Amino acid sequence: MDKLLIAGGVPLSGEVAISGAKNAALPLLCAALLTKEPVTFTNVPHLNDIGTMLKLLAQMGVKVSREAAQGTTKVGAGDTVTLDASGLNNAVAPYEMVKTMRASILVLGPLLARAGEARVSLPGGCAIGARPVDQHIKGLTAMGAEIAVEQGYVHARATRLKGARLFTDMVTVTGTENLMMAACLADGETVIENAAREPEVVDLANCLVAMGARISGAGGDVIRIQGVDALHGTTHRIMPDRIETGTYLCAAAATGGEIRLTGASSTWLDAVIDKLMDAGCEVIAERDAIRLKAPKRLTAVSIRTAPYPAFPTDMQAQFMAINAVAEGTAVMRETIFENRFMHAVELIRLGADIKIDGNTAFVTGRATLDGATVMATDLRASASLVIAGLVAQGETLIERIYHLDRGYEGLEQKLVTLGANIRRVK
Ligand code: EPZ
C-alpha cells in the first residue's frame, strides 16, 4: 500500500496545469453507450476511476482505445479516449467492478435506452454515506422501465422508454445525468424538475446535443429532453476539473504561497473563490488560468455546503484544513452527505482544534499543525490531509492514498512542481 510522506512548512509557488474533470468524464464515457458510432473524448484525466470505468465498458463489448495526448507525457496533458459501442453485447455491470466505483450506476440509463435491458450491481455505500440510488430507479420506472432490485442487483427492462415528467426528491447529480441520458432515446418529451445544475451536467448535455440529442435547460433546475431514434458519434473535450482547481487553491492558501493554475476556469468556482477571498487571499481570474496569492495568516471562513451554485460538498474537507490554521473559529455545515467529516479526526491527530456536532463542525484555527501519521478514508478527505501535511511542521505520513489516485492526476508530481517536499513511499 503506497503512502505519501510530506515535510511541511513550505509555501507553494509556481504553476501547474489542471486536468480534465473526473466527474464530467465518468458520465460522458457512459454516454458513448447510446450510439453505435465511435465517440472520442480528449483531455481525459489519467485516473484510476477512469480506468475502472473503461474496464467496465470493455467487458460489455465496447471497443476502448486510450492514448496519451499527442507527443507529450506531461502530467495534466490528458488522454484521448475513443469508445465504439457498436458491439455492445453484455448489459451487465458486475458487483466486483461496481463496488470499487459507485459512479458505475451511470451505465444504467444508457443501457436501458440503447439495449432495453440492464443488470447493474447496486453500488455499496461508501465512507461518506449510504448514497442510495432510489431516485435513479424512481425516474426510470416513471419512464416505463420494469425494475426489480434482487440479490444486490438492479434488473431493468424496457422495450422503449417513454418520455415523462420527472421530479427528484432531492438534487442528485448522477441521478440527473442517468435520467437525462435515458431520455435522449425515449419516445416523446421528458422533463426533469429539481435537476442538478452542476457544470458537469452541462458538459454532459453539450456532448449529448453534439451527438444529436435534443436537450434544453441544462444548468437550470428544469431540463427538457425530446427523445430521438438514434444518436451519432462526436468528439468532445472534457471540461477542466473545478474540484482539483479548488484543491490546489486551498493548498496554496493554507501554505501562505502564490500559484498559477493553467487550463483552469474560475467560471464554476464562484462560491469557492468568494470564500478564499473572505479568508484573505487575492484571487485573479485570467482567460483560462487562475492565480492565488495567500495572506500572511488566513481568516477563518464559515461554510454551508449545498447543490451548485452554492459551496460544493467536494470542497468541504479541503476548507477544514484551511480553517485548522486560520485566525478565528469557523462553523462548517455539511448538508449533502450524512458522514462527510471523517477527515476531522485525522486533522485532530495533526493538532487541529475541531469539535463535531451532528452535521456541523466547529474549527478553531491554530498557528500551525504538527506532523503525524494519518489515514485517508475517502477521496476529498485525503486531499484535506495532504493540505494539512503541507502546512504542518515536521513530517506527515498519509496511509491508504489509493483514495487520492482515484481523483487527482499526478498529485505528488504537481505538488513537487509547486515546491512541496512530498514523495510516495511503499
Ligand atoms: C456526485 O455524486 C459526485 N460524483 C460526488 O463527488 C459529489 O460529492 C456529489 O455528486 C454531490 O455534489 C460524481 O459525479 C461521479 P448525489 P452523486 O446523487 O451523484 C442523496 C467526489 O468526491 N441521494 O448528488 O452520487 C445522496 O445520498 C464525489 O468526486 C439519494 O438519497 O451524489 C446524497 O445525500 C464524492 N438518492 C445526496 O442525495 C438518490 O437516488 C446528493 O447525492 C441519489 C442521491
Short mmCIF file of C-alpha atoms and ligand atoms in Angstrom, two decimals:
data_model
loop_
_atom_site.label_atom_id
_atom_site.label_comp_id
_atom_site.label_asym_id
_atom_site.label_seq_id
_atom_site.Cartn_x
_atom_site.Cartn_y
_atom_site.Cartn_z
CA MET A 1 0.00 0.00 0.00
CA ASP A 2 1.54 3.30 -1.07
CA LYS A 3 1.91 6.14 1.38
CA LEU A 4 2.71 9.83 0.96
CA LEU A 5 5.50 11.36 3.04
CA ILE A 6 5.35 15.15 3.36
CA ALA A 7 7.76 17.53 5.06
CA GLY A 8 5.56 20.54 5.73
CA GLY A 9 6.10 24.26 6.16
CA VAL A 10 6.95 25.15 2.54
CA PRO A 11 4.77 27.88 0.89
CA LEU A 12 3.67 26.59 -2.56
CA SER A 13 4.77 28.64 -5.55
CA GLY A 14 4.84 28.20 -9.31
CA GLU A 15 2.47 26.97 -11.97
CA VAL A 16 0.74 23.63 -12.80
CA ALA A 17 -1.86 22.51 -15.36
CA ILE A 18 -5.34 21.44 -14.25
CA SER A 19 -6.59 18.10 -15.64
CA GLY A 20 -9.94 17.19 -17.14
CA ALA A 21 -12.80 16.76 -14.66
CA LYS A 22 -13.29 13.24 -13.23
CA ASN A 23 -16.97 13.94 -12.54
CA ALA A 24 -17.56 15.10 -16.10
CA ALA A 25 -15.56 12.27 -17.70
CA LEU A 26 -17.37 9.45 -15.87
CA PRO A 27 -20.90 10.19 -17.17
CA LEU A 28 -19.51 11.21 -20.59
CA LEU A 29 -17.83 7.82 -21.07
CA CYS A 30 -21.20 6.17 -20.34
CA ALA A 31 -22.90 8.39 -22.94
CA ALA A 32 -20.94 6.50 -25.65
CA LEU A 33 -23.22 3.51 -24.93
CA LEU A 34 -26.09 5.48 -26.50
CA THR A 35 -24.77 5.20 -30.06
CA LYS A 36 -23.36 2.62 -32.49
CA GLU A 37 -20.85 5.17 -33.75
CA PRO A 38 -17.42 5.89 -32.23
CA VAL A 39 -17.21 8.73 -29.70
CA THR A 40 -13.85 10.40 -28.95
CA PHE A 41 -13.03 12.29 -25.74
CA THR A 42 -9.97 14.49 -25.29
CA ASN A 43 -8.43 15.94 -22.08
CA VAL A 44 -9.49 12.77 -20.23
CA PRO A 45 -7.76 12.71 -16.83
CA HIS A 46 -5.45 9.73 -16.27
CA LEU A 47 -7.11 8.42 -13.08
CA ASN A 48 -7.91 5.04 -11.54
CA ASP A 49 -11.66 5.76 -11.65
CA ILE A 50 -11.41 6.37 -15.40
CA GLY A 51 -9.52 3.09 -15.83
CA THR A 52 -12.22 1.28 -13.85
CA MET A 53 -14.99 2.75 -15.99
CA LEU A 54 -13.15 1.81 -19.23
CA LYS A 55 -12.76 -1.78 -17.95
CA LEU A 56 -16.45 -1.86 -17.08
CA LEU A 57 -17.42 -0.68 -20.58
CA ALA A 58 -14.95 -3.06 -22.28
CA GLN A 59 -16.50 -6.12 -20.57
CA MET A 60 -19.84 -5.01 -22.06
CA GLY A 61 -18.37 -5.33 -25.55
CA VAL A 62 -17.39 -1.69 -26.04
CA LYS A 63 -14.14 -1.22 -28.03
CA VAL A 64 -11.88 1.05 -25.99
CA SER A 65 -8.77 2.92 -27.15
CA ARG A 66 -6.84 5.21 -24.82
CA GLU A 67 -3.60 7.03 -25.61
CA ALA A 68 -1.65 9.84 -24.00
CA ALA A 69 -2.21 13.24 -25.65
CA GLN A 70 -0.13 13.54 -28.80
CA GLY A 71 3.56 13.99 -28.19
CA THR A 72 3.53 14.69 -24.51
CA THR A 73 3.50 12.71 -21.31
CA LYS A 74 3.43 15.95 -19.26
CA VAL A 75 1.27 15.40 -16.20
CA GLY A 76 -2.11 17.02 -16.75
CA ALA A 77 -1.91 16.76 -20.55
CA GLY A 78 -4.84 14.31 -20.53
CA ASP A 79 -5.54 11.19 -22.58
CA THR A 80 -7.53 10.78 -25.77
CA VAL A 81 -10.13 8.00 -25.43
CA THR A 82 -12.26 6.59 -28.25
CA LEU A 83 -15.20 4.30 -27.44
CA ASP A 84 -17.09 2.23 -30.02
CA ALA A 85 -20.22 0.62 -28.58
CA SER A 86 -21.42 -0.91 -31.86
CA GLY A 87 -20.51 -4.32 -30.44
CA LEU A 88 -22.36 -3.89 -27.15
CA ASN A 89 -23.28 -7.45 -26.10
CA ASN A 90 -23.38 -7.66 -22.31
CA ALA A 91 -25.60 -5.20 -20.50
CA VAL A 92 -24.20 -6.13 -17.07
CA ALA A 93 -22.20 -4.14 -14.51
CA PRO A 94 -20.87 -6.79 -12.08
CA TYR A 95 -20.52 -6.29 -8.32
CA GLU A 96 -16.73 -6.78 -8.34
CA MET A 97 -16.35 -3.68 -10.53
CA VAL A 98 -19.22 -1.57 -9.18
CA LYS A 99 -18.11 -1.95 -5.55
CA THR A 100 -14.88 -0.10 -6.33
CA MET A 101 -16.65 2.77 -8.04
CA ARG A 102 -20.17 3.93 -7.34
CA ALA A 103 -20.31 6.03 -10.50
CA SER A 104 -20.78 2.71 -12.37
CA ILE A 105 -24.50 3.29 -11.75
CA LEU A 106 -24.25 5.75 -14.66
CA VAL A 107 -24.40 2.85 -17.16
CA LEU A 108 -27.98 2.06 -16.09
CA GLY A 109 -29.80 4.78 -18.02
CA PRO A 110 -27.78 4.44 -21.25
CA LEU A 111 -28.01 0.60 -21.26
CA LEU A 112 -31.78 0.73 -20.81
CA ALA A 113 -32.16 3.33 -23.55
CA ARG A 114 -29.85 1.58 -26.04
CA ALA A 115 -30.25 -2.16 -25.25
CA GLY A 116 -33.64 -2.21 -23.50
CA GLU A 117 -32.15 -4.04 -20.52
CA ALA A 118 -29.52 -3.72 -17.79
CA ARG A 119 -28.26 -5.66 -14.80
CA VAL A 120 -26.30 -3.27 -12.63
CA SER A 121 -24.97 -4.11 -9.19
CA LEU A 122 -26.23 -1.75 -6.52
CA PRO A 123 -23.26 0.42 -5.59
CA GLY A 124 -22.38 -0.32 -1.98
CA GLY A 125 -22.43 2.56 0.47
CA CYS A 126 -19.16 4.36 0.81
CA ALA A 127 -17.28 6.11 3.58
CA ILE A 128 -19.24 9.35 3.24
CA GLY A 129 -22.74 7.90 3.38
CA ALA A 130 -25.35 5.36 2.33
CA ARG A 131 -25.71 7.03 -1.08
CA PRO A 132 -28.82 5.19 -2.31
CA VAL A 133 -29.91 5.28 -5.96
CA ASP A 134 -33.66 5.29 -5.35
CA GLN A 135 -34.14 8.46 -7.40
CA HIS A 136 -32.45 6.89 -10.43
CA ILE A 137 -34.82 3.92 -10.14
CA LYS A 138 -37.89 6.09 -9.49
CA GLY A 139 -37.23 8.18 -12.62
CA LEU A 140 -36.55 5.23 -14.94
CA THR A 141 -39.66 3.46 -13.63
CA ALA A 142 -41.68 6.59 -14.43
CA MET A 143 -40.31 6.31 -17.97
CA GLY A 144 -41.79 2.82 -18.27
CA ALA A 145 -38.89 0.60 -17.22
CA GLU A 146 -39.68 -2.57 -15.25
CA ILE A 147 -37.14 -2.58 -12.44
CA ALA A 148 -36.58 -5.19 -9.72
CA VAL A 149 -33.86 -4.99 -7.11
CA GLU A 150 -32.77 -8.55 -6.25
CA GLN A 151 -29.61 -10.14 -4.83
CA GLY A 152 -27.91 -6.75 -4.75
CA TYR A 153 -28.56 -6.04 -8.43
CA VAL A 154 -30.85 -3.66 -10.27
CA HIS A 155 -32.58 -5.69 -13.01
CA ALA A 156 -34.17 -3.34 -15.53
CA ARG A 157 -36.01 -3.88 -18.80
CA ALA A 158 -37.83 -1.60 -21.20
CA THR A 159 -38.84 -2.20 -24.81
CA ARG A 160 -38.67 1.56 -25.38
CA LEU A 161 -38.64 4.16 -22.61
CA LYS A 162 -41.39 6.76 -22.76
CA GLY A 163 -40.89 10.46 -22.12
CA ALA A 164 -42.26 11.52 -18.71
CA ARG A 165 -42.36 14.40 -16.25
CA LEU A 166 -39.82 13.54 -13.52
CA PHE A 167 -39.28 15.15 -10.14
CA THR A 168 -36.36 14.09 -7.95
CA ASP A 169 -36.94 14.27 -4.17
CA MET A 170 -33.54 15.92 -3.71
CA VAL A 171 -30.98 17.34 -6.10
CA THR A 172 -28.92 14.39 -7.36
CA VAL A 173 -26.03 14.88 -9.79
CA THR A 174 -25.67 11.35 -11.18
CA GLY A 175 -29.43 10.87 -10.88
CA THR A 176 -29.98 13.84 -13.19
CA GLU A 177 -27.27 12.55 -15.53
CA ASN A 178 -28.67 9.00 -15.67
CA LEU A 179 -32.21 10.22 -16.41
CA MET A 180 -31.04 12.76 -18.98
CA MET A 181 -29.09 10.10 -20.89
CA ALA A 182 -32.00 7.65 -20.78
CA ALA A 183 -34.42 10.33 -22.02
CA CYS A 184 -32.33 11.03 -25.16
CA LEU A 185 -33.67 7.88 -26.88
CA ALA A 186 -37.09 7.73 -25.19
CA ASP A 187 -40.35 8.13 -27.10
CA GLY A 188 -41.54 11.70 -26.53
CA GLU A 189 -40.57 14.53 -24.19
CA THR A 190 -39.03 14.12 -20.74
CA VAL A 191 -38.95 16.98 -18.26
CA ILE A 192 -36.62 16.65 -15.26
CA GLU A 193 -37.61 19.01 -12.44
CA ASN A 194 -35.37 19.78 -9.45
CA ALA A 195 -32.48 18.85 -11.77
CA ALA A 196 -28.86 19.22 -10.64
CA ARG A 197 -27.26 22.38 -12.02
CA GLU A 198 -23.61 21.25 -11.67
CA PRO A 199 -21.30 22.25 -14.58
CA GLU A 200 -20.59 18.56 -15.19
CA VAL A 201 -24.29 18.07 -16.01
CA VAL A 202 -23.97 20.88 -18.57
CA ASP A 203 -20.80 19.36 -20.05
CA LEU A 204 -22.69 16.07 -20.49
CA ALA A 205 -25.69 17.83 -22.08
CA ASN A 206 -23.40 19.67 -24.51
CA CYS A 207 -21.84 16.38 -25.62
CA LEU A 208 -25.24 14.66 -25.98
CA VAL A 209 -26.51 17.55 -28.12
CA ALA A 210 -23.39 17.23 -30.30
CA MET A 211 -24.39 13.55 -30.69
CA GLY A 212 -27.82 14.60 -31.97
CA ALA A 213 -29.83 14.72 -28.75
CA ARG A 214 -32.44 17.44 -28.26
CA ILE A 215 -31.89 18.95 -24.80
CA SER A 216 -32.69 22.37 -23.37
CA GLY A 217 -32.37 23.88 -19.90
CA ALA A 218 -29.22 22.07 -18.70
CA GLY A 219 -27.59 24.17 -15.97
CA GLY A 220 -31.00 25.17 -14.67
CA ASP A 221 -33.32 23.14 -12.44
CA VAL A 222 -35.69 22.12 -15.27
CA ILE A 223 -34.20 20.12 -18.17
CA ARG A 224 -36.32 19.21 -21.22
CA ILE A 225 -35.31 16.32 -23.50
CA GLN A 226 -37.12 15.43 -26.76
CA GLY A 227 -36.36 11.75 -27.47
CA VAL A 228 -34.85 10.84 -30.87
CA ASP A 229 -34.46 7.47 -32.59
CA ALA A 230 -30.66 7.34 -32.58
CA LEU A 231 -27.57 9.35 -31.69
CA HIS A 232 -24.35 9.62 -33.72
CA GLY A 233 -20.69 9.92 -32.81
CA THR A 234 -18.79 13.10 -31.92
CA THR A 235 -15.53 14.35 -30.43
CA HIS A 236 -15.79 16.10 -27.07
CA ARG A 237 -13.18 17.80 -24.86
CA ILE A 238 -13.67 17.15 -21.12
CA MET A 239 -14.09 20.35 -19.10
CA PRO A 240 -11.41 21.27 -16.53
CA ASP A 241 -11.75 19.83 -13.03
CA ARG A 242 -13.15 22.57 -10.78
CA ILE A 243 -12.61 20.50 -7.61
CA GLU A 244 -8.97 19.79 -8.48
CA THR A 245 -8.62 23.54 -9.13
CA GLY A 246 -10.19 24.39 -5.78
CA THR A 247 -7.98 21.85 -4.03
CA TYR A 248 -4.73 23.42 -5.28
CA LEU A 249 -6.04 26.91 -4.47
CA CYS A 250 -6.67 25.72 -0.91
CA ALA A 251 -3.18 24.18 -0.69
CA ALA A 252 -1.60 27.48 -1.78
CA ALA A 253 -3.82 29.43 0.63
CA ALA A 254 -3.02 27.18 3.61
CA THR A 255 0.75 27.24 3.00
CA GLY A 256 0.90 31.03 2.50
CA GLY A 257 2.01 30.61 -1.10
CA GLU A 258 1.40 32.10 -4.56
CA ILE A 259 0.47 29.85 -7.52
CA ARG A 260 -0.97 29.93 -11.04
CA LEU A 261 -3.21 27.15 -12.37
CA THR A 262 -3.43 26.84 -16.17
CA GLY A 263 -6.27 25.21 -18.09
CA ALA A 264 -8.49 26.16 -15.14
CA SER A 265 -11.64 28.19 -15.29
CA SER A 266 -12.95 30.37 -12.48
CA THR A 267 -16.44 30.36 -14.04
CA TRP A 268 -17.60 27.41 -11.98
CA LEU A 269 -15.86 28.25 -8.72
CA ASP A 270 -17.56 31.49 -7.64
CA ALA A 271 -18.66 30.15 -4.23
CA VAL A 272 -15.18 28.75 -3.52
CA ILE A 273 -13.31 31.84 -4.73
CA ASP A 274 -15.66 34.00 -2.67
CA LYS A 275 -14.68 32.09 0.47
CA LEU A 276 -10.96 32.16 -0.39
CA MET A 277 -11.19 35.95 -0.70
CA ASP A 278 -13.09 36.16 2.62
CA ALA A 279 -10.17 34.18 4.08
CA GLY A 280 -7.85 36.96 2.92
CA CYS A 281 -6.50 35.55 -0.37
CA GLU A 282 -6.04 37.56 -3.54
CA VAL A 283 -7.56 35.56 -6.45
CA ILE A 284 -7.08 36.73 -10.03
CA ALA A 285 -9.05 35.04 -12.81
CA GLU A 286 -7.44 35.07 -16.26
CA ARG A 287 -8.97 33.77 -19.51
CA ASP A 288 -8.07 30.13 -18.86
CA ALA A 289 -5.97 30.35 -15.71
CA ILE A 290 -6.39 31.33 -12.07
CA ARG A 291 -3.82 32.92 -9.75
CA LEU A 292 -3.91 32.98 -5.96
CA LYS A 293 -1.75 34.91 -3.50
CA ALA A 294 -2.21 33.93 0.13
CA PRO A 295 -2.15 36.38 3.06
CA LYS A 296 0.35 36.03 5.93
CA ARG A 297 -2.36 34.50 8.10
CA LEU A 298 -5.75 33.24 6.86
CA THR A 299 -9.02 34.34 8.43
CA ALA A 300 -11.46 31.56 9.39
CA VAL A 301 -14.41 31.20 7.00
CA SER A 302 -17.72 29.53 7.83
CA ILE A 303 -19.30 27.45 5.10
CA ARG A 304 -22.52 25.57 4.39
CA THR A 305 -22.43 23.01 1.60
CA ALA A 306 -25.34 22.83 -0.87
CA PRO A 307 -26.01 21.92 -4.51
CA TYR A 308 -24.43 24.04 -7.25
CA PRO A 309 -24.02 27.03 -7.50
CA ALA A 310 -23.65 27.06 -3.69
CA PHE A 311 -20.50 25.92 -1.88
CA PRO A 312 -19.66 22.37 -3.13
CA THR A 313 -19.58 19.48 -0.66
CA ASP A 314 -16.49 18.22 -2.53
CA MET A 315 -14.56 21.24 -1.23
CA GLN A 316 -15.65 20.99 2.42
CA ALA A 317 -12.78 18.78 3.60
CA GLN A 318 -10.18 20.99 1.93
CA PHE A 319 -11.63 24.08 3.66
CA MET A 320 -11.50 22.31 7.01
CA ALA A 321 -7.72 22.11 6.53
CA ILE A 322 -7.66 25.85 5.78
CA ASN A 323 -9.73 26.66 8.87
CA ALA A 324 -7.48 24.44 11.00
CA VAL A 325 -4.71 27.06 10.66
CA ALA A 326 -6.79 30.23 10.13
CA GLU A 327 -7.35 33.05 12.64
CA GLY A 328 -10.66 32.56 14.50
CA THR A 329 -13.40 29.92 14.66
CA ALA A 330 -15.30 28.61 11.62
CA VAL A 331 -18.69 26.90 11.60
CA MET A 332 -18.84 24.32 8.81
CA ARG A 333 -22.18 22.71 7.92
CA GLU A 334 -22.33 19.64 5.64
CA THR A 335 -25.86 19.35 4.24
CA ILE A 336 -25.35 16.86 1.38
CA PHE A 337 -23.82 13.73 2.90
CA GLU A 338 -24.51 12.31 6.34
CA ASN A 339 -20.97 11.26 7.18
CA ARG A 340 -18.50 13.53 5.48
CA PHE A 341 -16.37 14.60 8.44
CA MET A 342 -14.02 11.60 8.56
CA HIS A 343 -11.06 13.84 7.85
CA ALA A 344 -11.76 15.72 11.14
CA VAL A 345 -10.40 13.01 13.45
CA GLU A 346 -7.31 12.72 11.28
CA LEU A 347 -6.79 16.51 11.28
CA ILE A 348 -7.10 16.40 15.09
CA ARG A 349 -4.16 13.94 15.08
CA LEU A 350 -2.20 16.73 13.39
CA GLY A 351 -3.15 19.07 16.21
CA ALA A 352 -6.28 20.71 14.79
CA ASP A 353 -8.93 22.00 17.21
CA ILE A 354 -12.21 20.65 15.81
CA LYS A 355 -15.49 19.82 17.52
CA ILE A 356 -18.18 17.89 15.64
CA ASP A 357 -21.86 18.22 16.50
CA GLY A 358 -24.03 16.27 14.05
CA ASN A 359 -23.52 17.75 10.59
CA THR A 360 -21.72 20.82 11.93
CA ALA A 361 -18.00 21.16 12.64
CA PHE A 362 -16.59 23.98 14.80
CA VAL A 363 -12.97 24.61 13.81
CA THR A 364 -10.75 26.93 15.85
CA GLY A 365 -7.59 27.75 13.95
CA ARG A 366 -4.12 27.21 15.44
CA ALA A 367 -0.93 28.97 14.39
CA THR A 368 0.33 25.69 12.99
CA LEU A 369 -0.10 21.89 12.98
CA ASP A 370 2.37 19.15 13.92
CA GLY A 371 3.22 16.33 11.54
CA ALA A 372 1.96 12.81 12.33
CA THR A 373 0.87 9.56 10.66
CA VAL A 374 -2.71 9.82 9.40
CA MET A 375 -5.07 7.68 7.33
CA ALA A 376 -7.06 8.67 4.25
CA THR A 377 -10.68 7.49 4.25
CA ASP A 378 -12.17 8.91 1.05
CA LEU A 379 -11.11 10.98 -1.92
CA ARG A 380 -11.63 14.52 -0.67
CA ALA A 381 -10.69 13.67 2.95
CA SER A 382 -7.33 12.52 1.56
CA ALA A 383 -6.89 15.88 -0.18
CA SER A 384 -7.61 17.60 3.13
CA LEU A 385 -4.87 15.58 4.84
CA VAL A 386 -2.38 16.43 2.08
CA ILE A 387 -3.11 20.14 2.55
CA ALA A 388 -2.71 19.82 6.33
CA GLY A 389 0.54 17.86 5.84
CA LEU A 390 1.89 20.62 3.60
CA VAL A 391 1.27 23.11 6.40
CA ALA A 392 2.29 21.03 9.45
CA GLN A 393 5.72 21.37 10.99
CA GLY A 394 7.76 18.19 10.59
CA GLU A 395 6.83 15.05 8.67
CA THR A 396 3.34 13.76 7.91
CA LEU A 397 2.81 10.22 6.59
CA ILE A 398 -0.54 9.61 4.88
CA GLU A 399 -1.68 6.00 4.55
CA ARG A 400 -4.25 4.45 2.14
CA ILE A 401 -3.61 7.01 -0.56
CA TYR A 402 -5.27 4.81 -3.20
CA HIS A 403 -8.24 7.09 -2.48
CA LEU A 404 -6.22 10.01 -3.87
CA ASP A 405 -5.19 8.15 -7.01
CA ARG A 406 -8.88 7.79 -7.90
CA GLY A 407 -9.41 11.50 -8.31
CA TYR A 408 -6.17 13.51 -8.56
CA GLU A 409 -3.96 13.06 -11.62
CA GLY A 410 -0.25 13.22 -10.80
CA LEU A 411 -0.83 14.77 -7.39
CA GLU A 412 2.66 14.50 -5.98
CA GLN A 413 4.32 15.48 -9.29
CA LYS A 414 2.18 18.61 -9.44
CA LEU A 415 2.91 19.46 -5.79
CA VAL A 416 6.67 18.90 -6.29
CA THR A 417 6.46 21.31 -9.25
CA LEU A 418 4.92 23.80 -6.81
CA GLY A 419 7.88 23.35 -4.45
CA ALA A 420 6.38 20.90 -1.96
CA ASN A 421 8.60 18.40 -0.18
CA ILE A 422 6.47 15.30 -0.86
CA ARG A 423 7.17 11.78 -2.06
CA ARG A 424 5.39 8.45 -2.44
CA VAL A 425 6.78 5.63 -0.30
CA LYS A 426 5.88 1.94 -0.37
C1 EPZ B 1 -21.87 13.27 -7.32
O1 EPZ B 1 -22.17 12.12 -6.55
C2 EPZ B 1 -20.35 13.34 -7.35
N1 EPZ B 1 -19.82 12.15 -8.02
C3 EPZ B 1 -19.81 13.44 -5.92
O2 EPZ B 1 -18.40 13.59 -5.99
C4 EPZ B 1 -20.40 14.69 -5.27
O3 EPZ B 1 -19.97 14.76 -3.93
C5 EPZ B 1 -21.93 14.62 -5.31
O4 EPZ B 1 -22.37 14.45 -6.68
C6 EPZ B 1 -22.59 15.88 -4.76
O5 EPZ B 1 -22.15 17.00 -5.48
C7 EPZ B 1 -19.88 12.07 -9.37
O6 EPZ B 1 -20.36 12.98 -10.05
C8 EPZ B 1 -19.31 10.84 -10.00
P1 EPZ B 1 -25.86 12.95 -5.42
P2 EPZ B 1 -23.69 11.57 -6.54
O7 EPZ B 1 -26.70 11.90 -6.11
O8 EPZ B 1 -24.36 11.87 -7.82
C9 EPZ B 1 -28.74 11.51 -1.92
C10 EPZ B 1 -16.18 13.13 -5.46
O9 EPZ B 1 -15.55 13.32 -4.42
N2 EPZ B 1 -29.36 10.64 -2.95
O10 EPZ B 1 -25.90 14.35 -5.94
O11 EPZ B 1 -23.62 10.16 -6.06
C11 EPZ B 1 -27.30 11.13 -1.65
O12 EPZ B 1 -27.24 10.10 -0.68
C12 EPZ B 1 -17.58 12.58 -5.39
O13 EPZ B 1 -15.76 13.38 -6.62
C13 EPZ B 1 -30.42 9.81 -2.59
O14 EPZ B 1 -30.83 9.77 -1.43
O15 EPZ B 1 -24.35 12.47 -5.40
C14 EPZ B 1 -26.71 12.43 -1.14
O16 EPZ B 1 -27.02 12.57 0.23
C15 EPZ B 1 -17.98 12.23 -3.96
N3 EPZ B 1 -30.99 9.01 -3.54
C16 EPZ B 1 -27.47 13.49 -1.95
O17 EPZ B 1 -28.66 12.84 -2.42
C17 EPZ B 1 -30.56 9.02 -4.84
O18 EPZ B 1 -31.13 8.28 -5.67
C18 EPZ B 1 -26.71 14.02 -3.16
O19 EPZ B 1 -26.21 12.91 -3.86
C19 EPZ B 1 -29.49 9.87 -5.19
C20 EPZ B 1 -28.92 10.67 -4.24
#
